[in-house]
Amino acid sequence: MRYAYDVYEDRCPTRLVLDRLADKWALLILDRLEGGPVRFNHLRRDIKLISQKVLSQTLKKLERDGLVTRTVTPTVPVTVEYALTPLGRTLAETAAALTHWAEHNMDAILASQAAYDAARTAQ
Amino acid sequence: MRYAYDVYEDRCPTRLVLDRLADKWALLILDRLEGGPVRFNHLRRDIKLISQKVLSQTLKKLERDGLVTRTVTPTVPVTVEYALTPLGRTLAETAAALTHWAEHNMDAILASQAAYDAARTAQ
DNA sequence: CCGTATCCAGTGGGATACTG
DNA sequence: CAGTATCCCACTGGATACGG
Protein backbone atom coordinates (compact mmCIF):
# COMPACT_ATOMS: atom_id res chain seq x y z
CA MET A 1 0.00 0.00 0.00
CA ARG A 2 1.64 3.16 -1.22
CA TYR A 3 -0.85 5.61 0.24
CA ALA A 4 -2.46 6.42 3.53
CA TYR A 5 -5.68 5.25 1.90
CA ASP A 6 -5.57 2.49 -0.66
CA VAL A 7 -6.08 4.16 -4.00
CA TYR A 8 -7.12 0.89 -5.52
CA GLU A 9 -9.87 0.18 -3.04
CA ASP A 10 -13.46 1.29 -3.24
CA ARG A 11 -13.38 4.32 -0.99
CA CYS A 12 -10.21 6.28 -1.42
CA PRO A 13 -9.43 9.97 -1.82
CA THR A 14 -8.34 9.64 -5.40
CA ARG A 15 -11.60 8.01 -6.34
CA LEU A 16 -13.41 10.70 -4.42
CA VAL A 17 -11.77 13.49 -6.38
CA LEU A 18 -11.81 11.55 -9.62
CA ASP A 19 -15.50 10.88 -9.38
CA ARG A 20 -15.99 14.60 -8.97
CA LEU A 21 -13.81 15.57 -11.92
CA ALA A 22 -15.06 12.65 -13.93
CA ASP A 23 -18.52 14.12 -14.20
CA LYS A 24 -17.06 15.77 -17.22
CA TRP A 25 -18.04 19.36 -16.45
CA ALA A 26 -16.72 20.13 -12.97
CA LEU A 27 -13.17 20.89 -14.05
CA LEU A 28 -14.42 23.23 -16.75
CA ILE A 29 -16.53 25.09 -14.20
CA LEU A 30 -13.68 25.28 -11.70
CA ASP A 31 -11.43 26.62 -14.40
CA ARG A 32 -14.00 29.16 -15.51
CA LEU A 33 -14.42 30.40 -11.94
CA GLU A 34 -10.73 31.10 -11.48
CA GLY A 35 -11.23 34.53 -13.00
CA GLY A 36 -13.66 35.53 -10.27
CA PRO A 37 -17.35 35.07 -9.38
CA VAL A 38 -19.68 34.24 -12.26
CA ARG A 39 -23.46 34.20 -12.56
CA PHE A 40 -25.44 31.09 -13.48
CA ASN A 41 -26.48 32.05 -16.98
CA HIS A 42 -23.06 33.47 -17.66
CA LEU A 43 -21.53 30.07 -16.94
CA ARG A 44 -24.20 28.51 -19.10
CA ARG A 45 -23.26 30.71 -22.03
CA ASP A 46 -19.52 30.32 -21.55
CA ILE A 47 -19.46 26.57 -21.19
CA LYS A 48 -21.09 25.66 -24.43
CA LEU A 49 -23.07 22.48 -24.84
CA ILE A 50 -23.75 22.10 -21.14
CA SER A 51 -27.42 21.75 -20.31
CA GLN A 52 -29.11 23.81 -17.63
CA LYS A 53 -29.90 20.69 -15.66
CA VAL A 54 -26.35 19.38 -15.62
CA LEU A 55 -24.87 22.77 -14.80
CA SER A 56 -27.22 23.05 -11.86
CA GLN A 57 -26.45 19.54 -10.65
CA THR A 58 -22.71 19.98 -10.97
CA LEU A 59 -22.68 23.30 -9.14
CA LYS A 60 -24.63 21.71 -6.33
CA LYS A 61 -22.10 18.90 -5.99
CA LEU A 62 -19.22 21.37 -5.98
CA GLU A 63 -20.96 23.43 -3.34
CA ARG A 64 -21.53 20.35 -1.23
CA ASP A 65 -17.84 19.52 -1.46
CA GLY A 66 -16.94 23.00 -0.26
CA LEU A 67 -15.27 23.89 -3.54
CA VAL A 68 -17.60 26.70 -4.61
CA THR A 69 -19.89 29.14 -2.84
CA ARG A 70 -23.36 30.15 -3.97
CA THR A 71 -24.34 33.72 -3.16
CA VAL A 72 -27.89 34.94 -3.71
CA THR A 73 -28.56 38.67 -4.07
CA PRO A 74 -32.27 39.45 -3.59
CA THR A 75 -32.64 41.82 -6.49
CA VAL A 76 -35.58 41.51 -8.87
CA PRO A 77 -35.10 39.23 -10.54
CA VAL A 78 -32.72 37.44 -8.22
CA THR A 79 -29.03 37.19 -9.12
CA VAL A 80 -26.85 34.29 -8.05
CA GLU A 81 -23.08 34.30 -8.09
CA TYR A 82 -20.82 31.30 -7.91
CA ALA A 83 -17.22 31.64 -6.72
CA LEU A 84 -14.33 29.41 -5.75
CA THR A 85 -13.63 28.77 -2.09
CA PRO A 86 -9.96 28.76 -1.05
CA LEU A 87 -10.12 24.96 -1.22
CA GLY A 88 -11.70 25.09 -4.65
CA ARG A 89 -8.99 27.44 -5.81
CA THR A 90 -6.26 24.99 -4.86
CA LEU A 91 -8.00 22.22 -6.76
CA ALA A 92 -8.50 24.45 -9.78
CA GLU A 93 -4.81 25.27 -9.76
CA THR A 94 -3.85 21.64 -9.46
CA ALA A 95 -6.20 20.64 -12.22
CA ALA A 96 -4.81 23.40 -14.43
CA ALA A 97 -1.66 21.30 -14.74
CA LEU A 98 -3.75 18.72 -16.56
CA THR A 99 -5.06 21.38 -18.90
CA HIS A 100 -1.57 22.47 -19.75
CA TRP A 101 -0.49 18.89 -20.31
CA ALA A 102 -3.46 18.38 -22.60
CA GLU A 103 -2.69 21.44 -24.69
CA HIS A 104 0.94 20.54 -24.97
CA ASN A 105 0.42 16.89 -25.87
CA MET A 106 -2.81 16.82 -27.83
CA ASP A 107 -1.09 16.59 -31.17
CA ALA A 108 0.92 13.59 -30.05
CA ILE A 109 -2.24 11.84 -28.86
CA LEU A 110 -4.12 12.54 -32.05
CA ALA A 111 -1.18 11.27 -34.10
CA SER A 112 -1.03 8.10 -32.01
CA GLN A 113 -4.74 7.51 -32.43
CA ALA A 114 -4.47 7.97 -36.18
CA ALA A 115 -1.57 5.53 -36.39
CA TYR A 116 -3.41 3.00 -34.22
CA ASP A 117 -6.55 3.23 -36.32
CA ALA A 118 -4.61 3.05 -39.57
CA ALA A 119 -2.83 -0.11 -38.45
CA ARG A 120 -6.12 -1.79 -37.59
CA THR A 121 -7.90 -0.67 -40.75
CA ALA A 122 -5.06 -1.80 -42.99
CA GLN A 123 -5.46 -5.42 -41.96
CA MET B 1 -10.38 32.81 -25.35
CA ARG B 2 -7.63 31.97 -22.90
CA TYR B 3 -6.27 28.90 -24.65
CA ALA B 4 -4.98 27.94 -28.07
CA TYR B 5 -8.04 25.71 -28.28
CA ASP B 6 -11.25 26.77 -26.65
CA VAL B 7 -11.64 24.66 -23.56
CA TYR B 8 -15.33 25.34 -23.43
CA GLU B 9 -16.06 24.17 -26.96
CA ASP B 10 -16.83 20.68 -28.05
CA ARG B 11 -13.43 19.57 -29.32
CA CYS B 12 -10.63 20.84 -27.12
CA PRO B 13 -7.56 19.23 -25.60
CA THR B 14 -8.82 19.47 -22.05
CA ARG B 15 -11.98 17.60 -22.96
CA LEU B 16 -9.87 15.07 -24.79
CA VAL B 17 -7.76 14.33 -21.74
CA LEU B 18 -10.66 14.66 -19.36
CA ASP B 19 -12.75 12.16 -21.26
CA ARG B 20 -9.86 9.76 -20.97
CA LEU B 21 -9.33 10.27 -17.24
CA ALA B 22 -13.04 10.48 -16.67
CA ASP B 23 -13.51 6.84 -17.55
CA LYS B 24 -12.81 6.39 -13.90
CA TRP B 25 -10.11 3.76 -14.12
CA ALA B 26 -7.46 5.16 -16.46
CA LEU B 27 -5.74 7.27 -13.84
CA LEU B 28 -5.56 4.34 -11.46
CA ILE B 29 -3.98 2.20 -14.17
CA LEU B 30 -1.51 4.91 -15.14
CA ASP B 31 -0.57 5.30 -11.50
CA ARG B 32 -0.17 1.57 -11.04
CA LEU B 33 2.11 1.35 -14.07
CA GLU B 34 4.52 3.98 -12.77
CA GLY B 35 6.35 1.28 -10.87
CA GLY B 36 7.22 -0.58 -14.06
CA PRO B 37 5.55 -3.04 -16.48
CA VAL B 38 2.66 -5.06 -15.12
CA ARG B 39 0.79 -8.09 -16.42
CA PHE B 40 -2.91 -8.09 -17.15
CA ASN B 41 -4.10 -10.25 -14.31
CA HIS B 42 -1.73 -8.52 -11.94
CA LEU B 43 -3.44 -5.21 -12.73
CA ARG B 44 -6.77 -6.93 -12.31
CA ARG B 45 -5.86 -8.11 -8.83
CA ASP B 46 -4.29 -4.82 -7.76
CA ILE B 47 -7.06 -2.55 -8.92
CA LYS B 48 -9.86 -4.05 -6.97
CA LEU B 49 -13.44 -3.92 -8.18
CA ILE B 50 -12.49 -3.38 -11.80
CA SER B 51 -14.06 -5.89 -14.13
CA GLN B 52 -12.05 -7.75 -16.71
CA LYS B 53 -14.05 -6.16 -19.48
CA VAL B 54 -13.49 -2.60 -18.34
CA LEU B 55 -9.79 -3.18 -17.67
CA SER B 56 -9.40 -4.53 -21.16
CA GLN B 57 -11.31 -1.63 -22.71
CA THR B 58 -9.41 1.00 -20.76
CA LEU B 59 -6.03 -0.46 -21.61
CA LYS B 60 -6.98 -0.47 -25.27
CA LYS B 61 -7.91 3.21 -25.15
CA LEU B 62 -4.67 4.07 -23.38
CA GLU B 63 -2.72 2.12 -25.97
CA ARG B 64 -4.53 3.91 -28.78
CA ASP B 65 -3.63 7.24 -27.21
CA GLY B 66 0.01 6.25 -27.10
CA LEU B 67 0.10 6.30 -23.32
CA VAL B 68 0.84 2.62 -22.69
CA THR B 69 2.46 -0.19 -24.65
CA ARG B 70 1.22 -3.75 -24.87
CA THR B 71 3.90 -6.41 -25.16
CA VAL B 72 3.02 -10.02 -25.86
CA THR B 73 5.47 -12.77 -24.98
CA PRO B 74 4.57 -16.03 -26.79
CA THR B 75 5.07 -18.32 -23.86
CA VAL B 76 2.49 -20.98 -23.07
CA PRO B 77 0.22 -19.68 -21.89
CA VAL B 78 0.87 -16.26 -23.32
CA THR B 79 1.99 -13.42 -21.06
CA VAL B 80 1.17 -9.79 -21.75
CA GLU B 81 2.88 -6.83 -20.14
CA TYR B 82 1.64 -3.29 -20.07
CA ALA B 83 4.01 -0.38 -19.56
CA LEU B 84 3.96 3.39 -19.71
CA THR B 85 5.31 5.14 -22.77
CA PRO B 86 7.38 8.29 -22.14
CA LEU B 87 4.25 10.29 -22.93
CA GLY B 88 2.20 8.20 -20.56
CA ARG B 89 4.76 8.73 -17.86
CA THR B 90 4.47 12.51 -18.11
CA LEU B 91 0.69 12.24 -17.80
CA ALA B 92 0.97 9.90 -14.86
CA GLU B 93 3.26 12.35 -13.13
CA THR B 94 0.94 15.25 -13.83
CA ALA B 95 -2.06 13.32 -12.63
CA ALA B 96 -0.20 12.35 -9.48
CA ALA B 97 -0.58 15.96 -8.35
CA LEU B 98 -4.32 15.32 -8.23
CA THR B 99 -3.78 12.23 -6.15
CA HIS B 100 -1.73 14.16 -3.65
CA TRP B 101 -4.33 16.94 -3.55
CA ALA B 102 -7.01 14.35 -2.91
CA GLU B 103 -5.14 12.73 -0.05
CA HIS B 104 -4.33 16.05 1.52
CA ASN B 105 -7.83 17.52 1.26
CA MET B 106 -10.15 14.56 1.58
CA ASP B 107 -10.97 15.28 5.20
CA ALA B 108 -11.97 18.84 4.37
CA ILE B 109 -14.25 17.61 1.60
CA LEU B 110 -15.89 14.99 3.78
CA ALA B 111 -16.42 17.57 6.52
CA SER B 112 -17.98 19.97 4.05
CA GLN B 113 -20.29 17.28 2.73
CA ALA B 114 -21.38 16.37 6.23
CA ALA B 115 -22.10 20.02 7.08
CA TYR B 116 -24.01 20.50 3.83
CA ASP B 117 -26.14 17.41 4.42
CA ALA B 118 -26.75 18.31 8.05
CA ALA B 119 -27.97 21.78 7.08
CA ARG B 120 -30.42 20.33 4.58
CA THR B 121 -31.65 17.58 6.88
CA ALA B 122 -32.20 19.97 9.77
CA GLN B 123 -34.82 21.94 7.90
C1' DC C 1 -3.17 -16.59 -18.99
C1' DC C 2 -5.50 -13.19 -21.58
C1' DG C 3 -8.79 -11.85 -23.32
C1' DT C 4 -13.77 -11.39 -26.38
C1' DA C 5 -18.99 -11.98 -26.71
C1' DT C 6 -23.36 -11.46 -25.02
C1' DC C 7 -26.87 -9.96 -22.12
C1' DC C 8 -28.83 -6.74 -19.15
C1' DA C 9 -29.79 -3.28 -15.27
C1' DG C 10 -28.67 1.28 -13.70
C1' DT C 11 -27.79 5.88 -14.63
C1' DG C 12 -26.09 10.12 -16.78
C1' DG C 13 -27.67 13.56 -19.17
C1' DG C 14 -30.43 15.90 -23.18
C1' DA C 15 -35.06 18.00 -24.43
C1' DT C 16 -38.82 20.24 -22.96
C1' DA C 17 -41.95 22.56 -20.07
C1' DC C 18 -42.95 25.02 -16.01
C1' DT C 19 -42.12 28.25 -11.43
C1' DG C 20 -40.60 31.97 -7.94
C1' DC D 1 -32.77 35.39 -13.85
C1' DA D 2 -32.19 31.02 -11.87
C1' DG D 3 -33.60 27.29 -11.41
C1' DT D 4 -36.97 22.52 -10.77
C1' DA D 5 -39.77 18.67 -12.83
C1' DT D 6 -40.55 15.15 -16.01
C1' DC D 7 -39.73 12.11 -19.67
C1' DC D 8 -36.77 9.14 -21.97
C1' DC D 9 -33.04 7.29 -24.57
C1' DA D 10 -28.17 5.96 -25.03
C1' DC D 11 -24.42 4.49 -23.08
C1' DT D 12 -21.54 2.56 -19.07
C1' DG D 13 -20.21 -1.05 -17.02
C1' DG D 14 -21.21 -5.53 -14.20
C1' DA D 15 -22.05 -10.67 -14.62
C1' DT D 16 -21.46 -14.57 -17.03
C1' DA D 17 -19.89 -17.61 -20.46
C1' DC D 18 -16.82 -18.87 -23.91
C1' DG D 19 -12.29 -18.88 -27.05
C1' DG D 20 -7.02 -18.62 -28.49
XYZ file of C-alpha atoms (C1' of nucleotides) in Angstrom:
286
model
C 0.000 0.000 0.000
C 1.637 3.160 -1.219
C -0.853 5.615 0.244
C -2.461 6.417 3.534
C -5.677 5.253 1.902
C -5.569 2.489 -0.665
C -6.077 4.163 -4.004
C -7.123 0.885 -5.517
C -9.869 0.179 -3.039
C -13.464 1.293 -3.240
C -13.383 4.322 -0.987
C -10.208 6.281 -1.420
C -9.433 9.972 -1.820
C -8.336 9.635 -5.397
C -11.602 8.014 -6.344
C -13.412 10.703 -4.421
C -11.768 13.490 -6.385
C -11.809 11.554 -9.621
C -15.503 10.879 -9.380
C -15.988 14.601 -8.974
C -13.810 15.566 -11.918
C -15.065 12.652 -13.929
C -18.521 14.119 -14.196
C -17.058 15.773 -17.220
C -18.036 19.358 -16.450
C -16.723 20.129 -12.970
C -13.171 20.892 -14.046
C -14.419 23.234 -16.748
C -16.530 25.089 -14.198
C -13.685 25.276 -11.697
C -11.433 26.619 -14.397
C -13.996 29.162 -15.507
C -14.424 30.402 -11.936
C -10.729 31.100 -11.476
C -11.227 34.534 -12.995
C -13.663 35.532 -10.269
C -17.355 35.075 -9.379
C -19.676 34.240 -12.259
C -23.462 34.198 -12.563
C -25.435 31.093 -13.480
C -26.478 32.051 -16.982
C -23.058 33.473 -17.659
C -21.535 30.074 -16.936
C -24.196 28.509 -19.101
C -23.262 30.709 -22.027
C -19.523 30.324 -21.553
C -19.458 26.570 -21.191
C -21.093 25.663 -24.432
C -23.070 22.476 -24.843
C -23.753 22.103 -21.135
C -27.418 21.750 -20.311
C -29.106 23.809 -17.628
C -29.904 20.695 -15.662
C -26.354 19.376 -15.621
C -24.867 22.773 -14.800
C -27.222 23.053 -11.857
C -26.447 19.543 -10.646
C -22.706 19.979 -10.973
C -22.678 23.298 -9.141
C -24.633 21.709 -6.326
C -22.097 18.898 -5.991
C -19.220 21.374 -5.984
C -20.957 23.433 -3.339
C -21.533 20.345 -1.226
C -17.839 19.523 -1.463
C -16.942 22.996 -0.260
C -15.273 23.890 -3.545
C -17.597 26.703 -4.613
C -19.889 29.143 -2.836
C -23.360 30.150 -3.972
C -24.340 33.718 -3.162
C -27.890 34.943 -3.711
C -28.561 38.668 -4.073
C -32.266 39.445 -3.586
C -32.642 41.819 -6.493
C -35.583 41.505 -8.873
C -35.097 39.229 -10.537
C -32.720 37.440 -8.221
C -29.034 37.190 -9.116
C -26.846 34.289 -8.045
C -23.082 34.303 -8.094
C -20.817 31.304 -7.907
C -17.217 31.642 -6.724
C -14.327 29.406 -5.747
C -13.627 28.765 -2.094
C -9.955 28.757 -1.049
C -10.115 24.956 -1.221
C -11.699 25.090 -4.647
C -8.993 27.437 -5.811
C -6.256 24.994 -4.855
C -8.003 22.217 -6.765
C -8.499 24.448 -9.782
C -4.810 25.273 -9.763
C -3.846 21.639 -9.460
C -6.200 20.644 -12.215
C -4.809 23.395 -14.430
C -1.663 21.303 -14.738
C -3.752 18.721 -16.564
C -5.061 21.384 -18.897
C -1.571 22.475 -19.746
C -0.488 18.894 -20.309
C -3.458 18.379 -22.603
C -2.694 21.440 -24.692
C 0.943 20.542 -24.971
C 0.422 16.887 -25.871
C -2.807 16.820 -27.826
C -1.095 16.590 -31.175
C 0.918 13.590 -30.050
C -2.237 11.838 -28.858
C -4.124 12.545 -32.055
C -1.179 11.265 -34.097
C -1.029 8.101 -32.010
C -4.738 7.513 -32.433
C -4.473 7.972 -36.184
C -1.573 5.526 -36.394
C -3.412 3.000 -34.218
C -6.554 3.225 -36.324
C -4.611 3.047 -39.569
C -2.832 -0.113 -38.446
C -6.123 -1.792 -37.589
C -7.895 -0.669 -40.749
C -5.061 -1.799 -42.994
C -5.461 -5.420 -41.959
C -10.379 32.811 -25.354
C -7.629 31.974 -22.897
C -6.270 28.905 -24.654
C -4.982 27.941 -28.072
C -8.035 25.706 -28.282
C -11.250 26.771 -26.649
C -11.637 24.663 -23.561
C -15.326 25.342 -23.431
C -16.057 24.175 -26.961
C -16.829 20.683 -28.053
C -13.433 19.573 -29.323
C -10.633 20.840 -27.122
C -7.560 19.231 -25.602
C -8.825 19.466 -22.049
C -11.980 17.599 -22.963
C -9.873 15.066 -24.787
C -7.759 14.327 -21.738
C -10.661 14.655 -19.364
C -12.749 12.163 -21.262
C -9.857 9.758 -20.971
C -9.331 10.273 -17.238
C -13.037 10.482 -16.675
C -13.511 6.842 -17.547
C -12.812 6.389 -13.896
C -10.108 3.762 -14.121
C -7.462 5.156 -16.457
C -5.738 7.268 -13.837
C -5.563 4.340 -11.465
C -3.984 2.203 -14.173
C -1.506 4.911 -15.136
C -0.572 5.299 -11.502
C -0.169 1.569 -11.043
C 2.108 1.352 -14.068
C 4.521 3.982 -12.774
C 6.354 1.276 -10.870
C 7.216 -0.579 -14.063
C 5.555 -3.041 -16.484
C 2.656 -5.062 -15.118
C 0.793 -8.091 -16.420
C -2.909 -8.089 -17.151
C -4.096 -10.253 -14.310
C -1.735 -8.517 -11.936
C -3.438 -5.214 -12.727
C -6.768 -6.930 -12.311
C -5.857 -8.111 -8.833
C -4.290 -4.821 -7.762
C -7.057 -2.549 -8.920
C -9.861 -4.053 -6.971
C -13.441 -3.920 -8.178
C -12.488 -3.383 -11.798
C -14.063 -5.889 -14.134
C -12.051 -7.753 -16.709
C -14.048 -6.164 -19.484
C -13.485 -2.601 -18.336
C -9.794 -3.177 -17.668
C -9.397 -4.531 -21.159
C -11.310 -1.634 -22.706
C -9.411 0.996 -20.759
C -6.027 -0.465 -21.607
C -6.975 -0.475 -25.271
C -7.908 3.206 -25.147
C -4.671 4.071 -23.384
C -2.716 2.123 -25.972
C -4.532 3.908 -28.778
C -3.627 7.240 -27.211
C 0.012 6.252 -27.102
C 0.103 6.301 -23.318
C 0.836 2.618 -22.693
C 2.462 -0.188 -24.648
C 1.221 -3.746 -24.867
C 3.900 -6.407 -25.165
C 3.020 -10.019 -25.864
C 5.469 -12.772 -24.985
C 4.569 -16.028 -26.786
C 5.066 -18.318 -23.861
C 2.493 -20.983 -23.067
C 0.220 -19.684 -21.891
C 0.868 -16.263 -23.320
C 1.995 -13.422 -21.056
C 1.168 -9.793 -21.746
C 2.876 -6.831 -20.141
C 1.641 -3.285 -20.074
C 4.010 -0.383 -19.558
C 3.955 3.395 -19.710
C 5.310 5.142 -22.769
C 7.378 8.290 -22.141
C 4.245 10.287 -22.933
C 2.196 8.197 -20.562
C 4.764 8.728 -17.865
C 4.472 12.507 -18.111
C 0.689 12.244 -17.805
C 0.968 9.899 -14.859
C 3.260 12.345 -13.128
C 0.944 15.250 -13.828
C -2.058 13.319 -12.633
C -0.197 12.346 -9.476
C -0.584 15.959 -8.349
C -4.321 15.325 -8.233
C -3.782 12.229 -6.150
C -1.730 14.164 -3.654
C -4.325 16.941 -3.547
C -7.005 14.353 -2.911
C -5.135 12.728 -0.052
C -4.333 16.049 1.521
C -7.828 17.518 1.258
C -10.154 14.562 1.577
C -10.968 15.277 5.199
C -11.966 18.837 4.373
C -14.255 17.612 1.596
C -15.889 14.986 3.782
C -16.422 17.574 6.523
C -17.984 19.975 4.048
C -20.292 17.281 2.733
C -21.384 16.373 6.234
C -22.103 20.022 7.079
C -24.013 20.500 3.830
C -26.137 17.412 4.419
C -26.755 18.310 8.047
C -27.971 21.777 7.076
C -30.419 20.326 4.576
C -31.648 17.583 6.883
C -32.196 19.967 9.769
C -34.824 21.943 7.901
C -3.175 -16.591 -18.991
C -5.501 -13.188 -21.579
C -8.785 -11.853 -23.323
C -13.773 -11.390 -26.383
C -18.987 -11.984 -26.708
C -23.363 -11.463 -25.024
C -26.870 -9.964 -22.116
C -28.828 -6.738 -19.154
C -29.792 -3.278 -15.273
C -28.673 1.284 -13.698
C -27.785 5.881 -14.633
C -26.094 10.122 -16.783
C -27.675 13.561 -19.168
C -30.429 15.899 -23.183
C -35.063 18.005 -24.433
C -38.823 20.237 -22.963
C -41.951 22.559 -20.070
C -42.949 25.020 -16.007
C -42.120 28.254 -11.429
C -40.601 31.968 -7.938
C -32.775 35.392 -13.853
C -32.185 31.024 -11.871
C -33.602 27.291 -11.410
C -36.971 22.524 -10.772
C -39.772 18.671 -12.831
C -40.553 15.149 -16.011
C -39.726 12.109 -19.668
C -36.770 9.136 -21.974
C -33.044 7.290 -24.567
C -28.167 5.956 -25.031
C -24.425 4.493 -23.082
C -21.543 2.556 -19.066
C -20.210 -1.050 -17.025
C -21.213 -5.533 -14.203
C -22.047 -10.670 -14.624
C -21.457 -14.566 -17.032
C -19.886 -17.611 -20.464
C -16.823 -18.865 -23.912
C -12.288 -18.878 -27.048
C -7.018 -18.624 -28.493
